[in-house]
Short mmCIF file of C-alpha atoms and ligand atoms in Angstrom, two decimals:
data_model
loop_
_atom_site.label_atom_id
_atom_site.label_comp_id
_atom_site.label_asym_id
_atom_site.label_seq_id
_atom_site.Cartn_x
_atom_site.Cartn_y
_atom_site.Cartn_z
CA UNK Q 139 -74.23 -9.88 -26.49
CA UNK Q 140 -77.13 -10.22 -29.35
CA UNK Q 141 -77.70 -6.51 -30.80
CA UNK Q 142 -81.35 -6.84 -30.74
CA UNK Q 143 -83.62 -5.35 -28.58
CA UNK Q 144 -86.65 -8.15 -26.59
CA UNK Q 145 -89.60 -6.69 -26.35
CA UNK Q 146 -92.62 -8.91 -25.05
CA UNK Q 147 -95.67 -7.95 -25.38
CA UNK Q 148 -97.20 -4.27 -25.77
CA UNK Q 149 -95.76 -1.72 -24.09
CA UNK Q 150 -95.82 -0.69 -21.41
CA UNK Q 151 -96.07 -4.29 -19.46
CA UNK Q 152 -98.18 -4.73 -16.18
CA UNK Q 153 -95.54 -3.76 -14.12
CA UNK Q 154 -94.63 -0.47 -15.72
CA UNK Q 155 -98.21 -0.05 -16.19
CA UNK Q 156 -98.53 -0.55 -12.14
CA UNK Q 157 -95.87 2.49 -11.90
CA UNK Q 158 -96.76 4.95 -13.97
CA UNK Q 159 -100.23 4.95 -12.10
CA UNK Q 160 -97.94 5.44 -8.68
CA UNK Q 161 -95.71 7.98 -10.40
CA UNK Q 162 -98.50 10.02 -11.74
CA UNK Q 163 -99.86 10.38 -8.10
CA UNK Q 164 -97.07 11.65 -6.36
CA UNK Q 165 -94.60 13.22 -8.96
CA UNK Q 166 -94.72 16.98 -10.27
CA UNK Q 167 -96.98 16.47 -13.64
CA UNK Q 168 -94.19 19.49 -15.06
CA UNK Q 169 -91.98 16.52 -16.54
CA UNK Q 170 -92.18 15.23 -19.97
CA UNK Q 171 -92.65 11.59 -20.36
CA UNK Q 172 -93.00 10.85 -23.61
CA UNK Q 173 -93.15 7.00 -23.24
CA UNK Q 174 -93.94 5.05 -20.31
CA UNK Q 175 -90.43 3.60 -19.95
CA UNK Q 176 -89.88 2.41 -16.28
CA UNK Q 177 -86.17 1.58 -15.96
CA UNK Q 178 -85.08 -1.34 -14.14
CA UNK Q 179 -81.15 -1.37 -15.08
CA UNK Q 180 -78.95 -0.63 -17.63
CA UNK Q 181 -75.34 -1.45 -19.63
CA UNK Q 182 -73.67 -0.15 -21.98
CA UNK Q 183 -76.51 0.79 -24.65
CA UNK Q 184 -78.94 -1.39 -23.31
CA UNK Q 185 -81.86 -0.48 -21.06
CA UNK Q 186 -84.56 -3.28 -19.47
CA UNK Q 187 -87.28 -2.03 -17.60
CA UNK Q 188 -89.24 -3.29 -14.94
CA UNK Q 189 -91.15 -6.42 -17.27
CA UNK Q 190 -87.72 -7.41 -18.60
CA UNK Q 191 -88.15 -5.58 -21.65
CA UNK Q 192 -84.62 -4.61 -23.17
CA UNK Q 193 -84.33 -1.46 -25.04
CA UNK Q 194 -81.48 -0.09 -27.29
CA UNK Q 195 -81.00 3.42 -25.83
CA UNK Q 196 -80.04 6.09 -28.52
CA UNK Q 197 -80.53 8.92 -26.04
CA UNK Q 198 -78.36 8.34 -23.29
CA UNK Q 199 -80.65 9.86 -20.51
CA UNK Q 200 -80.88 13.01 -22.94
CA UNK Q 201 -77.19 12.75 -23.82
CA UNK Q 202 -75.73 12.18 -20.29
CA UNK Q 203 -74.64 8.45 -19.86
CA UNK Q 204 -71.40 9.51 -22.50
CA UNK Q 205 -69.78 6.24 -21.10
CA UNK Q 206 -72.90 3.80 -21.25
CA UNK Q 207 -74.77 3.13 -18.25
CA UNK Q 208 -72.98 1.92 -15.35
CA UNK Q 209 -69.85 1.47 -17.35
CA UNK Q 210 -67.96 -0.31 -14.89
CA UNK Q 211 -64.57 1.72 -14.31
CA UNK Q 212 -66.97 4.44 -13.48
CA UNK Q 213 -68.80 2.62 -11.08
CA UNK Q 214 -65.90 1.73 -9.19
CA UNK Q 215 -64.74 5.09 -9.13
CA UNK Q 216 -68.13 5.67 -7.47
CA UNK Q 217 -67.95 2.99 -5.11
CA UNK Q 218 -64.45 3.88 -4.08
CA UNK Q 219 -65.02 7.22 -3.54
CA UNK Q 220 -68.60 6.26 -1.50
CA UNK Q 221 -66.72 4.61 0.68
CA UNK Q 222 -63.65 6.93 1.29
CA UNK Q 223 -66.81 10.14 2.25
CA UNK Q 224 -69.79 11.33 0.58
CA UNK Q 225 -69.85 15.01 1.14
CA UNK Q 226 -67.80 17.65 2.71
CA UNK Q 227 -68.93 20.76 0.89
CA UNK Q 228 -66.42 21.87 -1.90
CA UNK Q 229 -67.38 25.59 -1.00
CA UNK Q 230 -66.03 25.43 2.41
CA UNK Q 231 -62.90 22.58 2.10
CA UNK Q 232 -60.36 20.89 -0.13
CA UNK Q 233 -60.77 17.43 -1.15
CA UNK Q 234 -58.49 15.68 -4.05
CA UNK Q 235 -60.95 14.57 -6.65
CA UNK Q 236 -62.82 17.93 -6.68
CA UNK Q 237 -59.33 18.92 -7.48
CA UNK Q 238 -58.56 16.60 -10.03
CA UNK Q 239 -61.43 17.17 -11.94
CA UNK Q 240 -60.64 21.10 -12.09
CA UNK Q 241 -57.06 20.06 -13.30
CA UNK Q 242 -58.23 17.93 -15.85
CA UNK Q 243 -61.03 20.21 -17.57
CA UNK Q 244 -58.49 23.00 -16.97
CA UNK Q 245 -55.99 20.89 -19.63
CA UNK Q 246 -58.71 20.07 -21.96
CA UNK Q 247 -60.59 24.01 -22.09
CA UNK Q 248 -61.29 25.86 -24.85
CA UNK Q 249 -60.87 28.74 -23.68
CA UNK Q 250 -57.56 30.61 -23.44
CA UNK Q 251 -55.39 29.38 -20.58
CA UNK Q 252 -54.60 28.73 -18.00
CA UNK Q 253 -58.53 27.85 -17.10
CA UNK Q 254 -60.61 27.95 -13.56
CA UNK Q 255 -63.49 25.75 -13.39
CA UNK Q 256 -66.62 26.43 -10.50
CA UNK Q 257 -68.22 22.86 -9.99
CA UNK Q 258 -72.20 22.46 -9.23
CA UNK Q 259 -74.62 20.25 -9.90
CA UNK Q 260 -76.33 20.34 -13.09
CA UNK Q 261 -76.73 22.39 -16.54
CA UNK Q 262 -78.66 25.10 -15.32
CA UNK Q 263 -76.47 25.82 -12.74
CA UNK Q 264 -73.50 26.00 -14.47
CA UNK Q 265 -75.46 28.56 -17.00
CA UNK Q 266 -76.55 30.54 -13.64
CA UNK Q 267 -72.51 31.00 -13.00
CA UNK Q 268 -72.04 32.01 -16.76
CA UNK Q 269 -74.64 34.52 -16.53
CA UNK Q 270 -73.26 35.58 -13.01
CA UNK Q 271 -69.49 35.69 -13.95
CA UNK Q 272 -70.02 37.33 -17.14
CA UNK Q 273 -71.90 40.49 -15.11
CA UNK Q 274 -69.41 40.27 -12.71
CA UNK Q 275 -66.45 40.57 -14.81
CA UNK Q 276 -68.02 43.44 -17.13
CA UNK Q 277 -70.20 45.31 -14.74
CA UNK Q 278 -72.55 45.02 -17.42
CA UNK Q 279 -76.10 44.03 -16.99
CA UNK Q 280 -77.55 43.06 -20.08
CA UNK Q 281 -77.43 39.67 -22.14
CA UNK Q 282 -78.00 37.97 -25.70
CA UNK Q 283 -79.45 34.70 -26.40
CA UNK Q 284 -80.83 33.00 -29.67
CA UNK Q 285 -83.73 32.12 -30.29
CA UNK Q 286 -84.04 28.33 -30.31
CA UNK Q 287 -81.22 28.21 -27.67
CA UNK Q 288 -82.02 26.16 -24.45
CA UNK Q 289 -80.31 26.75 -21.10
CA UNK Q 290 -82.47 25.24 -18.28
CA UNK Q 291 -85.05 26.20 -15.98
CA UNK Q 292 -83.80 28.36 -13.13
CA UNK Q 293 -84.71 31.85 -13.57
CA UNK Q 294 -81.38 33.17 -14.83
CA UNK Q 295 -80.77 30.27 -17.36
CA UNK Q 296 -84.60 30.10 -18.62
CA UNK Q 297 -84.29 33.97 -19.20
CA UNK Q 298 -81.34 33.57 -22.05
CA UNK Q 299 -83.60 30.40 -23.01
CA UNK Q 300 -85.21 30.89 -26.14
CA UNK Q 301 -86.73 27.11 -27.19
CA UNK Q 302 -90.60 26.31 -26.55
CA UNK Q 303 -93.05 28.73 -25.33
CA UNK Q 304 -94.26 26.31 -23.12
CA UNK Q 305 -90.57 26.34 -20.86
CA UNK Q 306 -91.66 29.87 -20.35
CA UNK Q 307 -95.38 30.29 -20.16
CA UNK Q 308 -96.31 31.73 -17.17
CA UNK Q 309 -93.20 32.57 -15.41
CA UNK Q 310 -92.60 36.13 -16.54
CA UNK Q 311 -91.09 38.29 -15.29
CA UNK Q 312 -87.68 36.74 -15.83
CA UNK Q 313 -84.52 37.93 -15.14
CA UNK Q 314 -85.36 41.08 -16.93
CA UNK Q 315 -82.71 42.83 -19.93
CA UNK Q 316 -82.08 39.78 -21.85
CA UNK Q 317 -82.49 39.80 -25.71
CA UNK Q 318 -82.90 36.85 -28.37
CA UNK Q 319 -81.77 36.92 -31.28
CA UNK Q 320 -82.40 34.27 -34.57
CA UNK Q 321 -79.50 31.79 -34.50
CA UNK Q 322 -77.88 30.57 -38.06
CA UNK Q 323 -80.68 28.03 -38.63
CA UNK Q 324 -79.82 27.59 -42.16
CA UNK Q 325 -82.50 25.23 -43.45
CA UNK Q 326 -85.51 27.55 -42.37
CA UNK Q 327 -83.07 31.24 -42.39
CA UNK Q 328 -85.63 33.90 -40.85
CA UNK Q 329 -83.87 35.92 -43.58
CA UNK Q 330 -85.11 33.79 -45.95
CA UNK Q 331 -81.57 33.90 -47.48
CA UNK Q 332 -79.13 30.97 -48.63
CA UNK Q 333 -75.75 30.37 -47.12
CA UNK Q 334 -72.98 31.71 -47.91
CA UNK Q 335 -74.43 34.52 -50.25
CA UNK Q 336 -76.28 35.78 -47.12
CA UNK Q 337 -72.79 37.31 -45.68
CA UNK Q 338 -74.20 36.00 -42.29
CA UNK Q 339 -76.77 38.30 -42.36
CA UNK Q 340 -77.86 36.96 -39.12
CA UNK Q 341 -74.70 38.63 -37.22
CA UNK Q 342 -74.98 41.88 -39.05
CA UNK Q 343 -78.90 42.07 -38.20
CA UNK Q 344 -77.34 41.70 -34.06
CA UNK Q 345 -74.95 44.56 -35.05
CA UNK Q 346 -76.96 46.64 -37.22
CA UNK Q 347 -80.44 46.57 -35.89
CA UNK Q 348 -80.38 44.89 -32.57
CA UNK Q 349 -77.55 47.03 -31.29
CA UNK Q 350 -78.77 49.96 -32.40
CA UNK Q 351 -82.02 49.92 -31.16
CA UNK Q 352 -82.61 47.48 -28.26
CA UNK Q 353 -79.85 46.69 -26.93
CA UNK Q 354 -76.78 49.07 -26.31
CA UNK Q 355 -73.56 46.25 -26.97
CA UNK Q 356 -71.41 48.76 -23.85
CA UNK Q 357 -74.10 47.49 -21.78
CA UNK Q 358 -74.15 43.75 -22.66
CA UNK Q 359 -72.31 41.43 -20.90
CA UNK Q 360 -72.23 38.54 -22.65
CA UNK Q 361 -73.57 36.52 -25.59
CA UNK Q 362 -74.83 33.00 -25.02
CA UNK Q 363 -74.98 30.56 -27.27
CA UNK Q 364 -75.09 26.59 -27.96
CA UNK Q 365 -72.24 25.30 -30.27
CA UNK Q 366 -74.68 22.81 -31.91
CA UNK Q 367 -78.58 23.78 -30.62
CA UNK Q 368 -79.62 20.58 -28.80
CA UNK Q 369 -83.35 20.96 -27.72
CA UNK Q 370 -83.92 23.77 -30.40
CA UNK Q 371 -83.02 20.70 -32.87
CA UNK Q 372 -80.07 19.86 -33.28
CA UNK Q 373 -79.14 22.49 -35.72
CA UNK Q 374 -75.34 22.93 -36.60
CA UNK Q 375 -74.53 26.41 -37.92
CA UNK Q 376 -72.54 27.20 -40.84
CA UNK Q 377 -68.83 27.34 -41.02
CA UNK Q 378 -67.59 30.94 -40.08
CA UNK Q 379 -70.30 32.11 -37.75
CA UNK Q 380 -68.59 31.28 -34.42
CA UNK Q 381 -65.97 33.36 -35.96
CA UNK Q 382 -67.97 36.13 -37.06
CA UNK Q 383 -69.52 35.82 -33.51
CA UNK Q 384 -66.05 35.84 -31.90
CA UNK Q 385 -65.66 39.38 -33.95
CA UNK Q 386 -68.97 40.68 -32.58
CA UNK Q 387 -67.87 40.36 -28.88
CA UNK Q 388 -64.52 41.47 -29.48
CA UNK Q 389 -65.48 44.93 -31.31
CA UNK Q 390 -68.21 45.55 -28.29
CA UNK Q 391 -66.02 43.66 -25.24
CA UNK Q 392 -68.88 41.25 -24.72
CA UNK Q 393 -68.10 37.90 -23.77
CA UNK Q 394 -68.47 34.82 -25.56
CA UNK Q 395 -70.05 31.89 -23.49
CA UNK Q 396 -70.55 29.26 -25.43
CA UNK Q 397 -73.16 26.48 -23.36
CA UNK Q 398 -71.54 23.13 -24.01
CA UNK Q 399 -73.92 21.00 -21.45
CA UNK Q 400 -75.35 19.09 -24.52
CA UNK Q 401 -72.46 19.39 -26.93
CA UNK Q 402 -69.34 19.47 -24.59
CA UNK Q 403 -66.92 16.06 -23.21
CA UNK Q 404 -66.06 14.28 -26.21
CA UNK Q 405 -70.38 13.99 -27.73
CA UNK Q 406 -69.25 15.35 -31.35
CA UNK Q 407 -66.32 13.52 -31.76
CA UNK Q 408 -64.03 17.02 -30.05
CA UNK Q 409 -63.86 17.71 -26.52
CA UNK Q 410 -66.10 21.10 -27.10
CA UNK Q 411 -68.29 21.21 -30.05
CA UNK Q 412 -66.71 24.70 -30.08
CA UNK Q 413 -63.50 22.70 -31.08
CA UNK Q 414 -64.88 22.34 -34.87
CA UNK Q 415 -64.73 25.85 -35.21
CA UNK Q 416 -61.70 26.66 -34.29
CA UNK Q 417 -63.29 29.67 -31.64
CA UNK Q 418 -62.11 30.76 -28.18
CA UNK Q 419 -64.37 31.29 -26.18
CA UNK Q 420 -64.21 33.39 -23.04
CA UNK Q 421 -66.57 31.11 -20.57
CA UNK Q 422 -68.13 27.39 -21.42
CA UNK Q 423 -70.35 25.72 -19.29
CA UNK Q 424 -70.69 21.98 -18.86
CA UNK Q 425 -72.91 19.24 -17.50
CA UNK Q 426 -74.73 15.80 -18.94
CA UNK Q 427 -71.99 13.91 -19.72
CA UNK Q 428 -69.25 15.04 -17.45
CA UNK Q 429 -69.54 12.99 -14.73
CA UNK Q 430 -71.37 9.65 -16.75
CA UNK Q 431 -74.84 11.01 -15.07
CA UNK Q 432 -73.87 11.60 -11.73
CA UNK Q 433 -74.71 15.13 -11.25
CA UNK Q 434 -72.14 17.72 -11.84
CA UNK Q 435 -71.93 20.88 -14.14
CA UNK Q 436 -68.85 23.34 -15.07
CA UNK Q 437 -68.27 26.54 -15.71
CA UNK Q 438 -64.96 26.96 -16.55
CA UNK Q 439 -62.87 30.48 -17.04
CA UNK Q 440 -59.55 31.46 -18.19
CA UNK Q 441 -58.26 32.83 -14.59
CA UNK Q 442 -58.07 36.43 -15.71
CA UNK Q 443 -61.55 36.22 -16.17
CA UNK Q 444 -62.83 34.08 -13.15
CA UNK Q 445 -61.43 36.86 -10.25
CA UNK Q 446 -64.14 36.88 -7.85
CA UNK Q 447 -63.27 36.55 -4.72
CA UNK Q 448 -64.36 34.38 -1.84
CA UNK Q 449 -68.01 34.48 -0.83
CA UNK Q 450 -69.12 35.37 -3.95
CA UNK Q 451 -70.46 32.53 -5.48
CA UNK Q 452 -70.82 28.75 -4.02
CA UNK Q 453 -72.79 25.48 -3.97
CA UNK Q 454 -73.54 23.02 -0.73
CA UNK Q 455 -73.08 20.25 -2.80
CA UNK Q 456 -71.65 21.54 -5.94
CA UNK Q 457 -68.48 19.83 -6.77
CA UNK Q 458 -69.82 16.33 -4.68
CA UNK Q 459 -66.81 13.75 -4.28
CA UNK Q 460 -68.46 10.96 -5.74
CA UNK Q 461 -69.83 12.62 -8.67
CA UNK Q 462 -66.22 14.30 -9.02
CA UNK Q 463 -64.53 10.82 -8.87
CA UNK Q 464 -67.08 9.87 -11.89
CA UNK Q 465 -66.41 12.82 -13.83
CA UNK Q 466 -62.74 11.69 -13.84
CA UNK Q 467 -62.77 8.49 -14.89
CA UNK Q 468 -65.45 9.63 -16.98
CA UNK Q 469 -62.88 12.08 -18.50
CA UNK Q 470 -59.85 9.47 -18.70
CA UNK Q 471 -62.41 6.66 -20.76
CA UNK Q 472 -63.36 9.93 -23.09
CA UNK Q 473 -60.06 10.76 -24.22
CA UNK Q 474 -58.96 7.26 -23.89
CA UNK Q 475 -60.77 5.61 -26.95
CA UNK Q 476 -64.64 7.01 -26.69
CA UNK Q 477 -64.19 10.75 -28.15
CA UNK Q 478 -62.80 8.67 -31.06
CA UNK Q 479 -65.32 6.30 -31.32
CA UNK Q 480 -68.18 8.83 -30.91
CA UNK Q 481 -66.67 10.42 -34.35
CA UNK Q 482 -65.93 7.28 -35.82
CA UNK Q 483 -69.53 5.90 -34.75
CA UNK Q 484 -71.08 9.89 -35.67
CA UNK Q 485 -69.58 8.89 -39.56
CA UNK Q 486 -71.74 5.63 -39.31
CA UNK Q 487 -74.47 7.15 -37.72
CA UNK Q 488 -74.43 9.75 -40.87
CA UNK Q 489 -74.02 7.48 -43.39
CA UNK Q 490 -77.28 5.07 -42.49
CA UNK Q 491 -79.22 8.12 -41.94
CA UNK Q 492 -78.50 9.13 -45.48
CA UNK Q 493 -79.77 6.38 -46.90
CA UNK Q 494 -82.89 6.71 -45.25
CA UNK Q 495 -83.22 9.95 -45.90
CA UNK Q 496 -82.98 9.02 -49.48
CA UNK Q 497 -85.40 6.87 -49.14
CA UNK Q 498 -88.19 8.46 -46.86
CA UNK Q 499 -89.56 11.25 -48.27
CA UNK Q 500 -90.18 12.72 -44.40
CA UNK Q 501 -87.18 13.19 -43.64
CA UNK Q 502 -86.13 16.72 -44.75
CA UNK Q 503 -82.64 16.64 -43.58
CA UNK Q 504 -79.88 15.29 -41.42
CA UNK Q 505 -77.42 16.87 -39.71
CA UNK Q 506 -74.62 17.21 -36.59
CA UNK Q 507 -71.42 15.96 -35.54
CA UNK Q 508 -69.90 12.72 -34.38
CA UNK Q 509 -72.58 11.43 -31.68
CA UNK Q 510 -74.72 14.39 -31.62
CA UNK Q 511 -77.45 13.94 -34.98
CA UNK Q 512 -80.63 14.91 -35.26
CA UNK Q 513 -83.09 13.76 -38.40
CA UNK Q 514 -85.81 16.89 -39.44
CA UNK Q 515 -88.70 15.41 -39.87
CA UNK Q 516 -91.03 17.72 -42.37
CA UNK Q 517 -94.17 17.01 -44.37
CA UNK Q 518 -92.63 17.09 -47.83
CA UNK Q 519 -88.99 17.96 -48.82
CA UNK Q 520 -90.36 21.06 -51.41
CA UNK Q 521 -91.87 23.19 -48.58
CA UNK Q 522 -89.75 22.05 -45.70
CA UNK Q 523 -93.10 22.46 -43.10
CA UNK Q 524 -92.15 20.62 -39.46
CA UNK Q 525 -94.26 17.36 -38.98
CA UNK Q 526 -93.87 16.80 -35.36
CA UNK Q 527 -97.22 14.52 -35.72
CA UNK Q 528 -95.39 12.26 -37.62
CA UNK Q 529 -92.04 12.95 -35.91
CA UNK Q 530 -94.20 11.87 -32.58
CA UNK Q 531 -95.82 8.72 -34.17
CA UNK Q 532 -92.01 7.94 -35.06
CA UNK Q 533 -90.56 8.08 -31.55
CA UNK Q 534 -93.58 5.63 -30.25
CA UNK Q 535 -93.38 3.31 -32.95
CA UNK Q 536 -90.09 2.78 -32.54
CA UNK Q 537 -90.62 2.64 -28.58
CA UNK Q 538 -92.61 -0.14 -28.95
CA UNK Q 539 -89.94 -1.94 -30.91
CA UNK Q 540 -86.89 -1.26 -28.28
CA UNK Q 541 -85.55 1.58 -29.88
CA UNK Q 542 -85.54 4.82 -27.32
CA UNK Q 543 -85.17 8.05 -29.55
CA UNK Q 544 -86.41 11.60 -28.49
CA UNK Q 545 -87.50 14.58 -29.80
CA UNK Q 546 -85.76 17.86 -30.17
CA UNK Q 547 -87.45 21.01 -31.73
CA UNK Q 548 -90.36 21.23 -33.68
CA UNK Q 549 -90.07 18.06 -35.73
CA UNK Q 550 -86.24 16.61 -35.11
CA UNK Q 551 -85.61 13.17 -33.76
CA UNK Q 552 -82.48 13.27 -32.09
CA UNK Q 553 -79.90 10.85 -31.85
CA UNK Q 554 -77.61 10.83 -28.70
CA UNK Q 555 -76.35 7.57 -28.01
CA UNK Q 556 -73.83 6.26 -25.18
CA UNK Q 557 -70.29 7.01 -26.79
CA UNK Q 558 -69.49 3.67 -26.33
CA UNK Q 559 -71.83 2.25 -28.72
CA UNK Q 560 -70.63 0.08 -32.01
CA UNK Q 561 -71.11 -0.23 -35.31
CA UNK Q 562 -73.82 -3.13 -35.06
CA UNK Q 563 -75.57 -1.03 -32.44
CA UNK Q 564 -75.69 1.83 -34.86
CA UNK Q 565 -77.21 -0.23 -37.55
CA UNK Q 566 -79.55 -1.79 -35.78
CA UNK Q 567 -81.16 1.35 -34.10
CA UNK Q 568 -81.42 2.91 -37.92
CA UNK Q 569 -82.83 -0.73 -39.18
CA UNK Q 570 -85.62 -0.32 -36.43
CA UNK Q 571 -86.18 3.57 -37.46
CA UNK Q 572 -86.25 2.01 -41.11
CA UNK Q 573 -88.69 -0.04 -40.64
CA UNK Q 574 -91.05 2.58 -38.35
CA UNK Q 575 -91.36 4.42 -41.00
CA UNK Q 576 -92.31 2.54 -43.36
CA UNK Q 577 -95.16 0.86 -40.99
CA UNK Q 578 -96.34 4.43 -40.79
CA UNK Q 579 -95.92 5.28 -44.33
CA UNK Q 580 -97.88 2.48 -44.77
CA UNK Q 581 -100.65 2.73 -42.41
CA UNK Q 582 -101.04 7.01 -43.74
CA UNK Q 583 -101.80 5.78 -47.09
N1 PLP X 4 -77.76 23.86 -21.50
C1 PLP X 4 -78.00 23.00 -22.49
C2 PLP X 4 -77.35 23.22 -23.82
C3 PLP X 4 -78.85 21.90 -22.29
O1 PLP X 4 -79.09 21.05 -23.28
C4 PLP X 4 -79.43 21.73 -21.01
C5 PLP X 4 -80.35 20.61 -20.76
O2 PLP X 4 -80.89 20.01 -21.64
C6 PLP X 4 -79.15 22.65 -20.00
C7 PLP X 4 -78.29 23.71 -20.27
C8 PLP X 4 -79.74 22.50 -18.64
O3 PLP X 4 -79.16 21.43 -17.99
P1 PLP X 4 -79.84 20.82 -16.68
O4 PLP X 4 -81.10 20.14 -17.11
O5 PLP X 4 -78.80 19.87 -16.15
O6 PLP X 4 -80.11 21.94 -15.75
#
């Protein structure tokens, strides 16, 4: 297949146009389309919407289709599943691929063993168990997030949320007693220190100030935090703080849950991203890519800590068949060849950035690990000052020539791909970015 994407005409074409006008009147005007992409089908990395425009997808459905879209051992799975039974709530009964699923993420979990998993249905949910399990276990009401950290949008997960104003404006009160804290953001440190001479002055502040005054650690039950922030953009923390975190929790018996929806099933090149740290932690949660982007979310427990008993927490359709039959071939095609490739592909995807960023002077930084990479975009490399204007002008430029890239933060542009994607794939998505830029370098002159 060629490795370039076709793109018409100016986007978007008649139909899509047609579409959006339909969509606009009848859908919640909550969501965040950035780019009137109107998708008609998909393989692989490749997306062609409804004019027969084909796209090269570096986002994945916001880092969800880990196996490509409609790979086709998943689909099967799907279809043979579909046609065995739908639904027969995983609350209430046993089924076998619910089951499998739970035996699989229970051989591949972080967390100390042997591991429990509670299925549901998406991120948020899987957060809402976190948050639920972690009170549960402690009898402890209170909780820590980061600032920058994103959860989702039900009322428990949006509480530890701590990303864009704008995900929060409006719905106060949350769930009341939860308390951000900065995250170890080195490249703009709230410190205003440098790593490593800052002696992760980011964890003492939680002990020494935050602690002390705010927030009493015998009455917090848990600390929850992103591996690698994913909408906050994509920022990777230094080496050592997941331990030093680790320590935290341990001194104050606060648990660890560390939110791998975004990061989690094989994205950075590990199963968790948690694995490049070398942390346990005590509950993860996972969604996106588990099941391929049928929905399905995780959280999953050591069994000494997930003890509640029946009645206590459940989900209709939590734990579906069909999405549980995706999530295991999903699984099986992640350990069998695409965790590699997403690191092999994540040292590619690196590298070109690199070059670019040597050679565009808006591009403050790159950073992440294996398929999870996100580009800062800032006005000048001396001050470091976001540019999401230009950051924006980026992401449509390089819409209208087939490349699909999102935002993430203030000024990153992420880069998420299908974990399935190839060398030539990689290139040509960071030709395309080349060459956006410098049409808008050119045209701000
Ligand atoms: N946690 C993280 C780290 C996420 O990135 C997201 C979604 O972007 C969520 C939770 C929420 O997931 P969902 O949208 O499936 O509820």
């Amino acid at each position: 297949m060629p490795v370039k994407p076709i793109i018409k005409g100016k986007l978007p074409g008649p139909k899509a146009k047609a579409w959006v006008v339909r969509d606009t009147k009848v859908l919640s005007p909550s969501y965040t389309r950035d780019q009137p992409l109107v998708v008609d089908r998909g393989r692989g990395v490749w997306l062609w919407d409804v004019d027969g425009n084909k796209f090269l997808d570096m986002n994945a459905g916001i880092a969800v289709c880990s196996t490509g879209h409609s790979h086709p051992k998943v689909v099967s799975a799907i279809k043979r599943q579909a046609e065995k039974f739908l639904h027969m709530s995983g609350t209430d009964f046993y089924y076998e691929p619910e089951i499998q699923v739970a035996e699989k993420l229970a051989r591949v979990s972080p967390t100390a063993r042997p591991a429990k998993s509670f299925l549901c249905n998406s991120g948020a949910e899987a957060v809402e168990c976190a948050i639920k399990l972690a009170r549960y276990k402690t009898k402890r009401p209170l909780m820590l997030g980061f600032l920058g950290g994103f959860h989702g949008r039900t009322m428990g997960a949006l509480s530890v949320t701590g990303s864009k104003a704008a995900q929060r404006r409006g719905f106060s009160p949350l769930t009341p007693s939860t308390t951000h804290v900065p995250f170890a953001n080195c490249r703009r440190c709230v410190f205003n220190l440098k790593f490593p001479s800052c002696n992760f002055q980011c964890v003492k502040f939680i002990e020494d100030e935050i602690f002390r005054t705010i927030l009493p650690p015998e009455d917090c039950a848990a600390m929850v935090v992103e591996p690698i922030q994913g909408e906050g953009g994509y920022v990777v923390p230094p080496p050592g703080y997941f331990q030093e975190l680790r320590k935290l929790c341990d001194k104050y018996g606060i648990l660890l849950v560390l939110d791998e929806v975004q990061s989690g099933v094989g994205r950075t090149g590990k199963w968790w991203g948690v694995d490049h740290w070398n942390v346990k932690p005590d509950i993860i949660t996972s969604a996106k890519g588990l099941a391929s982007g049928m929905p399905l979310g995780a959280c999953i427990a050591p069994a000494s800590v997930m003890t509640w008993p029946p009645g206590s927490h459940g989900s209709t359709f939590g734990g579906n068949p069909v999405s549980c039959a995706a999530a295991s071939a999903t699984l099986d095609l992640i350990e069998g060849g695409l965790m590699k490739n997403a690191e092999r592909q994540g040292i590619v995807l690196m590298e070109a950035l690199k070059i670019l960023e040597a050679r565009h002077r808006q591009i403050g930084w790159v950073q992440g690990k294996g398929l999870m990479v996100g580009a800062e975009i800032v006005k000048d490399k001396s001050t470091n000052a976001p540019d999401p204007a230009f950051r924006d002008a980026l992401v449509q430029r390089c819409f209208q020539m087939g490349l699909l890239i999102l935002g993430a933060g203030r000024s990153a542009l992420r880069f998420a791909p299908p974990l399935v994607i190839n060398k030539s794939e990689v290139g040509e998505a960071v030709s395309i970015l080349d060459d956006a830029f410098t049409h808008l370098s050119r045209k701000s002159r």
